JSON list of C-alpha atoms and ligand atoms in Angstrom, two decimals:
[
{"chain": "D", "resi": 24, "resn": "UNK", "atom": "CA", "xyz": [86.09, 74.81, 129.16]},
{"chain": "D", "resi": 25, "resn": "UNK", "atom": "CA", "xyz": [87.76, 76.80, 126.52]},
{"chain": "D", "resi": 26, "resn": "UNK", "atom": "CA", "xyz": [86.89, 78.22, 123.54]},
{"chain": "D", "resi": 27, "resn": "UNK", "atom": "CA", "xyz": [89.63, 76.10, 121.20]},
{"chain": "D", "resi": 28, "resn": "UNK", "atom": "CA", "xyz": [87.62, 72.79, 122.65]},
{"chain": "D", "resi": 29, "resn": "UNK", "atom": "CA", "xyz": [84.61, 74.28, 121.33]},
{"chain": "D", "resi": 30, "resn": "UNK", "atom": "CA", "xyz": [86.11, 73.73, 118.14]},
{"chain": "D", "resi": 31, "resn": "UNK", "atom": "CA", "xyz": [86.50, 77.24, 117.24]},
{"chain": "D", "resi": 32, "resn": "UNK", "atom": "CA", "xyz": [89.85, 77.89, 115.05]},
{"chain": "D", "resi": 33, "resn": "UNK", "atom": "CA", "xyz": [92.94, 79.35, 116.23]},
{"chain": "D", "resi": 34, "resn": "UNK", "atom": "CA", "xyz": [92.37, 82.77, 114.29]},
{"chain": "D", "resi": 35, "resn": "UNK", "atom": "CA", "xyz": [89.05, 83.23, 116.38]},
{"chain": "D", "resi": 36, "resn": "UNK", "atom": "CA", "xyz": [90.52, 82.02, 119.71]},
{"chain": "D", "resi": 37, "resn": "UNK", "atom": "CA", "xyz": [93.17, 84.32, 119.48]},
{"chain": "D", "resi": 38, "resn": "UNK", "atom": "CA", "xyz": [91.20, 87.54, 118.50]},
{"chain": "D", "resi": 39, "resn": "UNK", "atom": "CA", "xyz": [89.20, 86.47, 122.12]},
{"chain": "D", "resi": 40, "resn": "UNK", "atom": "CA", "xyz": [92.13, 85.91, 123.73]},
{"chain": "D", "resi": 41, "resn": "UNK", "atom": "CA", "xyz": [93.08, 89.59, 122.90]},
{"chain": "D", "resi": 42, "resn": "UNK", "atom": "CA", "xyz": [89.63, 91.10, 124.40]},
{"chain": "D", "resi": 43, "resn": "UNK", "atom": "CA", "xyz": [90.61, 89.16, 127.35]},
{"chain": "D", "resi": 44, "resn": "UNK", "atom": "CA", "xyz": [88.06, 86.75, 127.27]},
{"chain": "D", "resi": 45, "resn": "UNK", "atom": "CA", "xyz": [89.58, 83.48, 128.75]},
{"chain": "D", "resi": 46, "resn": "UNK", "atom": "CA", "xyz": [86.03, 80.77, 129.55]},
{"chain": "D", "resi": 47, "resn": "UNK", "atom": "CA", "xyz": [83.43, 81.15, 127.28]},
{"chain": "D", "resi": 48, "resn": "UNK", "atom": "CA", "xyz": [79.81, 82.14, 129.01]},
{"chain": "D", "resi": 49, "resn": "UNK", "atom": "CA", "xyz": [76.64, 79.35, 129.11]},
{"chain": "D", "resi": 50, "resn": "UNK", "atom": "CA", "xyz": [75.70, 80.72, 126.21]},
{"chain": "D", "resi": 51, "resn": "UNK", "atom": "CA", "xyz": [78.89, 80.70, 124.34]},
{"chain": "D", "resi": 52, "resn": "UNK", "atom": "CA", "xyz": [79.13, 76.84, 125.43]},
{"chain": "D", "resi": 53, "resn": "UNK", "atom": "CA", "xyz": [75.78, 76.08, 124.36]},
{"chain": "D", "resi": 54, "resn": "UNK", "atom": "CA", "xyz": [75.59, 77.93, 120.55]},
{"chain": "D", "resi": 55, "resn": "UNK", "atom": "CA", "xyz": [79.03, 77.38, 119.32]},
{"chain": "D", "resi": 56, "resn": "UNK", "atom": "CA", "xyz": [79.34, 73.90, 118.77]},
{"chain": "D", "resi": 57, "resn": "UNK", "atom": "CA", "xyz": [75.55, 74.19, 117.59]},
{"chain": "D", "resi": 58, "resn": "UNK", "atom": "CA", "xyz": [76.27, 76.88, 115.13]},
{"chain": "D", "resi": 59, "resn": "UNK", "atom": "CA", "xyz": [79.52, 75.00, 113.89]},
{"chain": "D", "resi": 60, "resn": "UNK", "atom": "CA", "xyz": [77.35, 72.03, 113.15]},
{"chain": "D", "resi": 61, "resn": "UNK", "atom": "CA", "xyz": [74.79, 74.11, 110.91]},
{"chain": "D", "resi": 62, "resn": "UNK", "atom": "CA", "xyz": [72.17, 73.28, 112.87]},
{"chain": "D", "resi": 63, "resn": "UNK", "atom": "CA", "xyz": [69.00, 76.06, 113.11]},
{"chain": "D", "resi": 64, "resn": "UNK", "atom": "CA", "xyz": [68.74, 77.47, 117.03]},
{"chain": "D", "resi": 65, "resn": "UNK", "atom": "CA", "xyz": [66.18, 79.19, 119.05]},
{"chain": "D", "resi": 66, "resn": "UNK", "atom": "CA", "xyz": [68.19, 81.43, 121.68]},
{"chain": "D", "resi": 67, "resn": "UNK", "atom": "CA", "xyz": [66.84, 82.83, 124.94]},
{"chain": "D", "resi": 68, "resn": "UNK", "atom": "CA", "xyz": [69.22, 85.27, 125.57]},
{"chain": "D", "resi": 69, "resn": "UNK", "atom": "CA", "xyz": [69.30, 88.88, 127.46]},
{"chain": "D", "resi": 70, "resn": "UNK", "atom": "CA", "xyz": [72.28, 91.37, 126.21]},
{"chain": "D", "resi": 71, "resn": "UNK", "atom": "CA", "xyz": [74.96, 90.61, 129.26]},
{"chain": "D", "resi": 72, "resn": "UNK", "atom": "CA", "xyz": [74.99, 86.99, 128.54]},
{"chain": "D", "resi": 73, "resn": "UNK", "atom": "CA", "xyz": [77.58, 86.59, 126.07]},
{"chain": "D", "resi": 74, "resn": "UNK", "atom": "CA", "xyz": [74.81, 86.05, 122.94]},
{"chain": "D", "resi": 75, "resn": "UNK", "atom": "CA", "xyz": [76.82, 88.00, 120.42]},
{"chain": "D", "resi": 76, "resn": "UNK", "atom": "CA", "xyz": [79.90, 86.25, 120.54]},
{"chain": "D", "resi": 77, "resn": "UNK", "atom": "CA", "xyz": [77.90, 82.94, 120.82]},
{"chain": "D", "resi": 78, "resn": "UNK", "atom": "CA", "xyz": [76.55, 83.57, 117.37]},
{"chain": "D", "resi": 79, "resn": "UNK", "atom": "CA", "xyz": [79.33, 86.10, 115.72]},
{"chain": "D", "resi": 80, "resn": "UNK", "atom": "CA", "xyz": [82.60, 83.25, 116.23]},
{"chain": "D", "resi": 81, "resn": "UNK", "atom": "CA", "xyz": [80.84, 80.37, 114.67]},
{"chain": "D", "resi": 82, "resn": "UNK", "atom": "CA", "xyz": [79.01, 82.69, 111.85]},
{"chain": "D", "resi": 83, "resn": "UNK", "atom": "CA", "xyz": [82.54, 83.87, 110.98]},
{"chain": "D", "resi": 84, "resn": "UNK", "atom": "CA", "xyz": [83.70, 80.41, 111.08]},
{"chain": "D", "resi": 85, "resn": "UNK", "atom": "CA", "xyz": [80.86, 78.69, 108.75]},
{"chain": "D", "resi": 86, "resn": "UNK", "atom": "CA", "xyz": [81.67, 81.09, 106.64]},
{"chain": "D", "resi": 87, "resn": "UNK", "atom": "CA", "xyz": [85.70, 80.47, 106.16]},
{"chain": "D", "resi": 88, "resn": "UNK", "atom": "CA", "xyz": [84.40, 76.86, 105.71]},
{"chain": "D", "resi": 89, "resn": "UNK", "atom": "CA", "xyz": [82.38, 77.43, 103.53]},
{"chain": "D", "resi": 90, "resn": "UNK", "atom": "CA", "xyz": [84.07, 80.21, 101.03]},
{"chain": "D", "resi": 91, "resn": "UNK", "atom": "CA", "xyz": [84.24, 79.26, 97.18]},
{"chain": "D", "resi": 92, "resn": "UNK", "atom": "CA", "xyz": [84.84, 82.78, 95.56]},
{"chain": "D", "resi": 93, "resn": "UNK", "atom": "CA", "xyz": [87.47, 82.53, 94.03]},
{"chain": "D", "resi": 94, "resn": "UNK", "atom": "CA", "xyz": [88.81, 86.48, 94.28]},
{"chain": "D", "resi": 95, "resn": "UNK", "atom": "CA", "xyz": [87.10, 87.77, 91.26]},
{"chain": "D", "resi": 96, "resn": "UNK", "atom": "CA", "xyz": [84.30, 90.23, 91.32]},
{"chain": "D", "resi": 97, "resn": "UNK", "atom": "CA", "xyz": [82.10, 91.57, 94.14]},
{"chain": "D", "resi": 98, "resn": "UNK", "atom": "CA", "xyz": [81.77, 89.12, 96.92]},
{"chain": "D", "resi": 99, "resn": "UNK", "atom": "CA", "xyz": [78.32, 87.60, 97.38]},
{"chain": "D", "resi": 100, "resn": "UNK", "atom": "CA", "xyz": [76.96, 88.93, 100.99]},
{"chain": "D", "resi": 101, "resn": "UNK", "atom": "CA", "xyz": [76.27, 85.21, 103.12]},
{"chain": "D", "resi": 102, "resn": "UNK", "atom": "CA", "xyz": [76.02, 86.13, 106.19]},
{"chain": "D", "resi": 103, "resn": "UNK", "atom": "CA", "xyz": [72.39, 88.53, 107.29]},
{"chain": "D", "resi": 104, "resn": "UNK", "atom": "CA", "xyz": [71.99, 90.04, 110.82]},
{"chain": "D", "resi": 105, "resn": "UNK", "atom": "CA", "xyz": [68.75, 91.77, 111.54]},
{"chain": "D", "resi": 106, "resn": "UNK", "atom": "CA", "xyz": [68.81, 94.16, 114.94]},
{"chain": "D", "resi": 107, "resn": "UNK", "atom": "CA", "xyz": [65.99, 96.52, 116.22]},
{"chain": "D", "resi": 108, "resn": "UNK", "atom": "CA", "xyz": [68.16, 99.43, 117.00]},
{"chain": "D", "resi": 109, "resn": "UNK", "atom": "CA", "xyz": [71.12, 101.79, 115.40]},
{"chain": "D", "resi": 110, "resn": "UNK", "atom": "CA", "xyz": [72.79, 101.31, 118.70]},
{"chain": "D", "resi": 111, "resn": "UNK", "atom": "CA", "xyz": [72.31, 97.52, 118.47]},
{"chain": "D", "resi": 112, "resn": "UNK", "atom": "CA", "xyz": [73.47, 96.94, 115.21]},
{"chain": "D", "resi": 113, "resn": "UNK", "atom": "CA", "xyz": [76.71, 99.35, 115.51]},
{"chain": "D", "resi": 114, "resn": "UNK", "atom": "CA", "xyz": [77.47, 96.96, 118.31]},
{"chain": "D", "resi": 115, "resn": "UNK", "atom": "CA", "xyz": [77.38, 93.87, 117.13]},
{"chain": "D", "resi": 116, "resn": "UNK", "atom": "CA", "xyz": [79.25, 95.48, 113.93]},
{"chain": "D", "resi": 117, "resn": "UNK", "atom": "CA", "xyz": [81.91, 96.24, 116.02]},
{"chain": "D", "resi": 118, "resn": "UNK", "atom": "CA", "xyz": [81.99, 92.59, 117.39]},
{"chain": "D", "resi": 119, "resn": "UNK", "atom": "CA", "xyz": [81.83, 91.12, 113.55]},
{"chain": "D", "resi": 120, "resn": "UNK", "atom": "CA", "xyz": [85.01, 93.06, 113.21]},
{"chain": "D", "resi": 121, "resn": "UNK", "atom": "CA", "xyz": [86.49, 92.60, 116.97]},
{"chain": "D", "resi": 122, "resn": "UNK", "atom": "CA", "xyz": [86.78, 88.98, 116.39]},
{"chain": "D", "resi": 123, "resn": "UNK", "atom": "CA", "xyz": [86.88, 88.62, 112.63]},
{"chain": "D", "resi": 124, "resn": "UNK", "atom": "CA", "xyz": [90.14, 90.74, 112.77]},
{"chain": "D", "resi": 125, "resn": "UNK", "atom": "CA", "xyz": [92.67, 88.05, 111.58]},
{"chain": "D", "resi": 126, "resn": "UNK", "atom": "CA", "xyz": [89.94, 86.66, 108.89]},
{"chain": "D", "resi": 127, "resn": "UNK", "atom": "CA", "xyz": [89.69, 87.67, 105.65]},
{"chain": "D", "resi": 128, "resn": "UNK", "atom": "CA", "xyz": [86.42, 87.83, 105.95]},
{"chain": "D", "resi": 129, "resn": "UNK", "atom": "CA", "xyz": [84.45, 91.90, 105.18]},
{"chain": "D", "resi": 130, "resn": "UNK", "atom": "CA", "xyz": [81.57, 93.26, 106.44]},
{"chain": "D", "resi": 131, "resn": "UNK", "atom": "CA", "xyz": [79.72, 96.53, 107.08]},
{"chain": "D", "resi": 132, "resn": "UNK", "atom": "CA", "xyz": [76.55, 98.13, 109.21]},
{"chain": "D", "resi": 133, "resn": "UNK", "atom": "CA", "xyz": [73.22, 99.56, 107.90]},
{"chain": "D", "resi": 134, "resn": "UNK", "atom": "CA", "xyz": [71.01, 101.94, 109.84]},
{"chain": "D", "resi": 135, "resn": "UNK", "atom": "CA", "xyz": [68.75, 103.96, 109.43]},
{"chain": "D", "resi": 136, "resn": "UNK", "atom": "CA", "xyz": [68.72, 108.26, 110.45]},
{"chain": "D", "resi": 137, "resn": "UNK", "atom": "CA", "xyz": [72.11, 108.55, 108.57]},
{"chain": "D", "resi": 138, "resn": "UNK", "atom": "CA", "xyz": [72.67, 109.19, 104.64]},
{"chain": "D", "resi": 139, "resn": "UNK", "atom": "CA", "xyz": [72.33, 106.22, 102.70]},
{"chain": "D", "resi": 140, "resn": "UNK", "atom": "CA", "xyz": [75.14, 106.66, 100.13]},
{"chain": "D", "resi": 141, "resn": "UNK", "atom": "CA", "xyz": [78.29, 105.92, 101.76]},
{"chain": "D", "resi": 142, "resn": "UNK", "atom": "CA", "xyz": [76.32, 102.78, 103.41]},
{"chain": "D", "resi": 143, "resn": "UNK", "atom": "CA", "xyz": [75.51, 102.09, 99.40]},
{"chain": "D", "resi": 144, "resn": "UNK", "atom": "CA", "xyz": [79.58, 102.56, 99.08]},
{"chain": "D", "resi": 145, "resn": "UNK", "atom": "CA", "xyz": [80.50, 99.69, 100.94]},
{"chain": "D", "resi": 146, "resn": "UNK", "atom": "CA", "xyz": [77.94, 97.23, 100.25]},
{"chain": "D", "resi": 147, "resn": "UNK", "atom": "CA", "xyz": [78.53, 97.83, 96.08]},
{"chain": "D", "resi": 148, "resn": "UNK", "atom": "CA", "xyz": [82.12, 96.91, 97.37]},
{"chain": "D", "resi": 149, "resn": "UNK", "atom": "CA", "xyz": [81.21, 93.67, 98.25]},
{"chain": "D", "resi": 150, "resn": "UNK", "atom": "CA", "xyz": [80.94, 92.46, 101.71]},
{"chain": "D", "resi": 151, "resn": "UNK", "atom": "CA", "xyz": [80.25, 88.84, 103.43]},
{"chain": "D", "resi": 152, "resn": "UNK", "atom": "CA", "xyz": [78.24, 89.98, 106.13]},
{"chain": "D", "resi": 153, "resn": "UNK", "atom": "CA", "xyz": [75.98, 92.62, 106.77]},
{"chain": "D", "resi": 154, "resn": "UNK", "atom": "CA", "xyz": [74.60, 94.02, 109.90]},
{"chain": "D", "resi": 155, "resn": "UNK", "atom": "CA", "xyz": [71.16, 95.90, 109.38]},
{"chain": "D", "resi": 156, "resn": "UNK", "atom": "CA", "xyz": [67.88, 97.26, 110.98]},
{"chain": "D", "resi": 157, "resn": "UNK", "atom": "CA", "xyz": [64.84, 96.08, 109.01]},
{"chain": "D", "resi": 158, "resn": "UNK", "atom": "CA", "xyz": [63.67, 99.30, 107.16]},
{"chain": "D", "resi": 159, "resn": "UNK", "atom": "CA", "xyz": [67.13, 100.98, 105.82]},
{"chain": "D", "resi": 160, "resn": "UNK", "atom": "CA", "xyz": [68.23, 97.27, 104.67]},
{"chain": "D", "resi": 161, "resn": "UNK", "atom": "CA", "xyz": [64.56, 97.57, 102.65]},
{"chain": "D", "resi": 162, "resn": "UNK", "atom": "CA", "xyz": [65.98, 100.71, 101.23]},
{"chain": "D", "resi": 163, "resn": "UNK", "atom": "CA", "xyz": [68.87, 99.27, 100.36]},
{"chain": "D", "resi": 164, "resn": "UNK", "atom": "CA", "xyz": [66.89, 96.55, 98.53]},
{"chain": "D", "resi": 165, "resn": "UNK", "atom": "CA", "xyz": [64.66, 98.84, 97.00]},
{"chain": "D", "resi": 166, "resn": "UNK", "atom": "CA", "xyz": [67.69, 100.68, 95.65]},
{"chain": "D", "resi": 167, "resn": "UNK", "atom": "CA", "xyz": [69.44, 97.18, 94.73]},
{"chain": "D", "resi": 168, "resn": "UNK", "atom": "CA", "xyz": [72.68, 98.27, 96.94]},
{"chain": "D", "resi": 169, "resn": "UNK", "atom": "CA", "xyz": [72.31, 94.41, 98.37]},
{"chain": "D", "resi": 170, "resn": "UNK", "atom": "CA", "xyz": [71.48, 91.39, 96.64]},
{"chain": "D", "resi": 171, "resn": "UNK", "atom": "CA", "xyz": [69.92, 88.93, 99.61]},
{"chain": "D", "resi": 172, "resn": "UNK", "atom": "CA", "xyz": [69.33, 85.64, 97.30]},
{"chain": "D", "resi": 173, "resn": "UNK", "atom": "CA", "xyz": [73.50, 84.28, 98.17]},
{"chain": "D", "resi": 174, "resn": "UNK", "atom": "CA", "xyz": [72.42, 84.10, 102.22]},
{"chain": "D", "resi": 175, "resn": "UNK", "atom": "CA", "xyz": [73.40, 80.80, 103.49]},
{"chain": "D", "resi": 176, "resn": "UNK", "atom": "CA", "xyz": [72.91, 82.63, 107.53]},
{"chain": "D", "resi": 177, "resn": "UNK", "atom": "CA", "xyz": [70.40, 84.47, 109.21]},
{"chain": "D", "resi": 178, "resn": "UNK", "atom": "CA", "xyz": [70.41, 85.85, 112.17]},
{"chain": "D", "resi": 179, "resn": "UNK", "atom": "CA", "xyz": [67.45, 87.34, 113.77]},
{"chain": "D", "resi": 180, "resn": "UNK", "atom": "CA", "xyz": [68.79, 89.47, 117.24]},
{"chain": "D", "resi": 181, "resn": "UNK", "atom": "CA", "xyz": [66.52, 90.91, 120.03]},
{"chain": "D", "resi": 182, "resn": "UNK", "atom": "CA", "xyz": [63.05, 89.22, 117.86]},
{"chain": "D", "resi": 183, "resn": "UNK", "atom": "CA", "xyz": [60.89, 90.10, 120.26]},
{"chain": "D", "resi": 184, "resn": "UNK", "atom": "CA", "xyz": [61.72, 93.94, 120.60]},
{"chain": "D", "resi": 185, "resn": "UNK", "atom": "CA", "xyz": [61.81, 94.11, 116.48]},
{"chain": "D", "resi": 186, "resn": "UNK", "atom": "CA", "xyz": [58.60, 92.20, 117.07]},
{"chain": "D", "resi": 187, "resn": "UNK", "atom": "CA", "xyz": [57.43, 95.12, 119.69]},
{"chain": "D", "resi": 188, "resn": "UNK", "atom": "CA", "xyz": [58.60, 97.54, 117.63]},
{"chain": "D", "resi": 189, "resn": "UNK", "atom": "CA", "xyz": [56.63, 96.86, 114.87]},
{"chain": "D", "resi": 190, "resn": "UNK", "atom": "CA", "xyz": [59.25, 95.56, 112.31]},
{"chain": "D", "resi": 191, "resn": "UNK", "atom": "CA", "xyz": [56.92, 91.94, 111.50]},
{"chain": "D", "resi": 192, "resn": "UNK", "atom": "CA", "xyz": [56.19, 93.42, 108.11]},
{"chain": "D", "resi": 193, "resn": "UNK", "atom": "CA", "xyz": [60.07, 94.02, 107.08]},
{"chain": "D", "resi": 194, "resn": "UNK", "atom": "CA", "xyz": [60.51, 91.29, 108.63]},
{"chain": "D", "resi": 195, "resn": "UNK", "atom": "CA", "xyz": [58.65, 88.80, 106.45]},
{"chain": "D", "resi": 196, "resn": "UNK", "atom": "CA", "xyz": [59.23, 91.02, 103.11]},
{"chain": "D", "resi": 197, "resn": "UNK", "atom": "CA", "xyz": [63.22, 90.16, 104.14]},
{"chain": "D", "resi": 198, "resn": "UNK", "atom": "CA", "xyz": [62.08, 86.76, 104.78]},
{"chain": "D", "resi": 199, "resn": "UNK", "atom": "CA", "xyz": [60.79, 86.55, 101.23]},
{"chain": "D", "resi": 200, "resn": "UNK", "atom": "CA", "xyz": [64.33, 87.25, 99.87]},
{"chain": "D", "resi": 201, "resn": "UNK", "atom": "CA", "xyz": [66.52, 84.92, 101.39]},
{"chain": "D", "resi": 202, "resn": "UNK", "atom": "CA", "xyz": [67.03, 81.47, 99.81]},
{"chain": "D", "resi": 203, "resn": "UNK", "atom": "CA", "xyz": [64.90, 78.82, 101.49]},
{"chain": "D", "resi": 204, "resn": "UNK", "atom": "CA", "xyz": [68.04, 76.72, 102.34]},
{"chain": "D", "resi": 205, "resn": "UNK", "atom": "CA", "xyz": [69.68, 78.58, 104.73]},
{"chain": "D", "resi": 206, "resn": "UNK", "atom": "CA", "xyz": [70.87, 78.46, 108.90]},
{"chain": "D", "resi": 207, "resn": "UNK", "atom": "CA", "xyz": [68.65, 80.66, 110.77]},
{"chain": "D", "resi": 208, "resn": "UNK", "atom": "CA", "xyz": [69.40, 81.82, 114.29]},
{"chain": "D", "resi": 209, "resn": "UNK", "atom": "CA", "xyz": [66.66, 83.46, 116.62]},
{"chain": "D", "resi": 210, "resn": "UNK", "atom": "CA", "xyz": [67.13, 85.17, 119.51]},
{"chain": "D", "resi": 211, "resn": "UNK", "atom": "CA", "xyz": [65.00, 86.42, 121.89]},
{"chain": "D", "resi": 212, "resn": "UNK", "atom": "CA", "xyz": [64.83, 87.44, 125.56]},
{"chain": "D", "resi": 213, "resn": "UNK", "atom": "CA", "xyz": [61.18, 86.59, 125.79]},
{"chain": "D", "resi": 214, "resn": "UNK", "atom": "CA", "xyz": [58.97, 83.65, 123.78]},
{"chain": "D", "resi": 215, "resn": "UNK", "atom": "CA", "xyz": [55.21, 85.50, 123.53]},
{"chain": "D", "resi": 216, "resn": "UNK", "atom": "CA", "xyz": [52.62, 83.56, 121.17]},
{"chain": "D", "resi": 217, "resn": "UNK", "atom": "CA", "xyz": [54.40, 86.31, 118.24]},
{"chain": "D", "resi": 218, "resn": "UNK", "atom": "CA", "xyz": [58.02, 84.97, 118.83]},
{"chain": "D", "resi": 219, "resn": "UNK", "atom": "CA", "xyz": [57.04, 81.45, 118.62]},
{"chain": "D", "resi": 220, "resn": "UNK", "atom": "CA", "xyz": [54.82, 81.96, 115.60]},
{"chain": "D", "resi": 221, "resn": "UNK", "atom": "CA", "xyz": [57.61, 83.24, 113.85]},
{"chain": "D", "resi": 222, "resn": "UNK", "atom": "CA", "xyz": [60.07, 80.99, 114.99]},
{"chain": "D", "resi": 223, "resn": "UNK", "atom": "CA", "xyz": [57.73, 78.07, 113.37]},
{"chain": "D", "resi": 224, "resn": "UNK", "atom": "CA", "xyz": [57.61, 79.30, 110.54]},
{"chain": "D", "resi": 225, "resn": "UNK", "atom": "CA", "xyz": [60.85, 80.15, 109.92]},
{"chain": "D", "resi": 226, "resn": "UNK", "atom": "CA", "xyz": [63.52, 77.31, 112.12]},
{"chain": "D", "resi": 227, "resn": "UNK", "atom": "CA", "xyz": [63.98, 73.70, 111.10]},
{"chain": "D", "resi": 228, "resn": "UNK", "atom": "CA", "xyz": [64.35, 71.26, 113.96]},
{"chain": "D", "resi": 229, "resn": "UNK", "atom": "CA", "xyz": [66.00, 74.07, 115.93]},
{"chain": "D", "resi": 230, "resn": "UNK", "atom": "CA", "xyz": [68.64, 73.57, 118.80]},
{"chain": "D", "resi": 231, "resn": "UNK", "atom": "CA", "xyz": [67.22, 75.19, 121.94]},
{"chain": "D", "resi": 232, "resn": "UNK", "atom": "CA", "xyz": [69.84, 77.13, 123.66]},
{"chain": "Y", "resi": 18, "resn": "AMP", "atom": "P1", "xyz": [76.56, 90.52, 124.95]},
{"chain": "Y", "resi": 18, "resn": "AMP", "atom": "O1", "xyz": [75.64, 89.74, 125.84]},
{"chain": "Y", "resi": 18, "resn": "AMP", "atom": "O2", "xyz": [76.86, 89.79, 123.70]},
{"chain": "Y", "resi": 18, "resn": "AMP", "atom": "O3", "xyz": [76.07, 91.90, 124.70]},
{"chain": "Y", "resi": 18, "resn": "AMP", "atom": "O4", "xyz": [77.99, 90.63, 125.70]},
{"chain": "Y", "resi": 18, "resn": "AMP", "atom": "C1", "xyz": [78.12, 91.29, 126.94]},
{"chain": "Y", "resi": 18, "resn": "AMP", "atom": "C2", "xyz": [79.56, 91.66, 127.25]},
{"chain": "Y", "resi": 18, "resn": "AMP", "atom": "O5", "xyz": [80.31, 90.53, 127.64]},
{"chain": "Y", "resi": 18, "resn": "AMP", "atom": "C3", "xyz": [80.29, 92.29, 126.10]},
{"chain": "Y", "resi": 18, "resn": "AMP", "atom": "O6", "xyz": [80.91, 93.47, 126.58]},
{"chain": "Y", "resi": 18, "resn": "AMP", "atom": "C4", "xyz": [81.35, 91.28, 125.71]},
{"chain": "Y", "resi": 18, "resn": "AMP", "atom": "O7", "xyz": [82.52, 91.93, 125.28]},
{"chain": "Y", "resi": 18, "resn": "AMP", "atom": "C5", "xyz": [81.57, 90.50, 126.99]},
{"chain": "Y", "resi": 18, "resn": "AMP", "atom": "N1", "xyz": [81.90, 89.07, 126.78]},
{"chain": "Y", "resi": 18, "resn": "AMP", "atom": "C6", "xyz": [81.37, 88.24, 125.84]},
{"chain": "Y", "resi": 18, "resn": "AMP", "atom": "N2", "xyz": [81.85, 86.99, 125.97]},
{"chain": "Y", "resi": 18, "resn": "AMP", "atom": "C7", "xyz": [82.71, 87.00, 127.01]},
{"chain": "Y", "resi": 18, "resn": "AMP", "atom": "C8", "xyz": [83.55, 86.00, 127.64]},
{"chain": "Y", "resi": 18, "resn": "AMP", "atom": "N3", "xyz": [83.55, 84.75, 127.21]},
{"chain": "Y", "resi": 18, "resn": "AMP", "atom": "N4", "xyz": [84.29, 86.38, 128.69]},
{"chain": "Y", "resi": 18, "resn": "AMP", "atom": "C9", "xyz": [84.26, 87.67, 129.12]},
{"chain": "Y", "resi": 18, "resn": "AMP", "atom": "N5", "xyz": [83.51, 88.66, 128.58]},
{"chain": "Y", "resi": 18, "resn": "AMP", "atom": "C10", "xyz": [82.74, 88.34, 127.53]}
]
């Protein structure tokens, strides 16, 4: 198995190819093709596995496929990833732009316990995908740096500790912003009666991975 047959295109194969990767994990296997196809999933997934690259190729892909601005004015942001921690989210920024590197595709990270105006910098800049904890992308809401109604992708990383740490409520008031008509990807290390709840509520016919 390799990650060209999983349909992935050559600008993403090669930006693997250069962190050495040469088989894609179970994971990887399972949620690319899945993600290509636009179809919701529910991922059981520990950090180790693989998980971020299994969702961060075929997000970057979807979203070359699916790119109609035409070069004028801010970019709308598509693409949403919600993470728990500062530490989490910095690192799966740093993937976004790992393996994005020969797309012309921007993004940016937004945490809270830092200032918020050079985060505010980037995102008036315009970006396609945005990597954020729950409360500080609030902020960012509340001060209309980020406009969430253009998401066509959501990704929801580590639910159950955003879950455990208390999060549900930013959780749902993001919820509340993003267009109905959307991909949604969940992932989760455990499924309590919480994670599932949310999960129905929230993934269409989802791909179990
Ligand atoms: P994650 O589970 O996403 O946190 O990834 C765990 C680690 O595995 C990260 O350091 C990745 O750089 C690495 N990794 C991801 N996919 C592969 C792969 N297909 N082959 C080798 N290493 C990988």
């Amino acid at each position: 198995m390799s990650f060209e047959s999983l349909g992935l295109m050559a600008e993403l194969h090669r930006a693997v190819s250069e962190k050495g990767y040469n088989t894609p994990t179970p994971i990887q296997t399972q949620a690319i093709p899945t993600v290509l196809q636009g179809r919701d999933l529910m991922g059981g997934a520990q950090t180790g596995t693989g998980k971020t690259a299994g969702f961060t190729l075929p997000l970057l892909q979807r979203l070359m496929e699916t790119d109609t601005h035409n070069g004028k004015g801010r970019r709308p942001l598509r693409a949403l990833v919600l993470t728990p921690t500062r530490e989490l989210a910095a690192q799966v920024a740093d993937s976004v732009r790992e393996y994005g590197r020969y797309l012309p595709l921007r993004s940016t990270v937004v945490f809270g316990g830092v200032s918020i105006n050079p985060q505010k910098m980037k995102l008036i800049k315009g970006v396609d995908i945005l990597v954020a904890t729950p409360g500080r992308l609030l902020d960012h809401v509340g001060q209309r740096s980020v406009d969430l109604s253009n998401i066509d992708i959501l990704v929801l990383d580590e639910a159950d500790r955003m879950l455990d740490m208390g999060f549900i409520h930013d959780i749902k008031k993001v919820l509340a912003l993003v267009p109905e008509k959307k991909q949604t990807l969940l992932f989760s290390a455990t499924f309590s009666d919480d994670i599932k709840k949310l999960a129905n509520g929230l993934l269409k016919n989802p791909a179990l991975v």
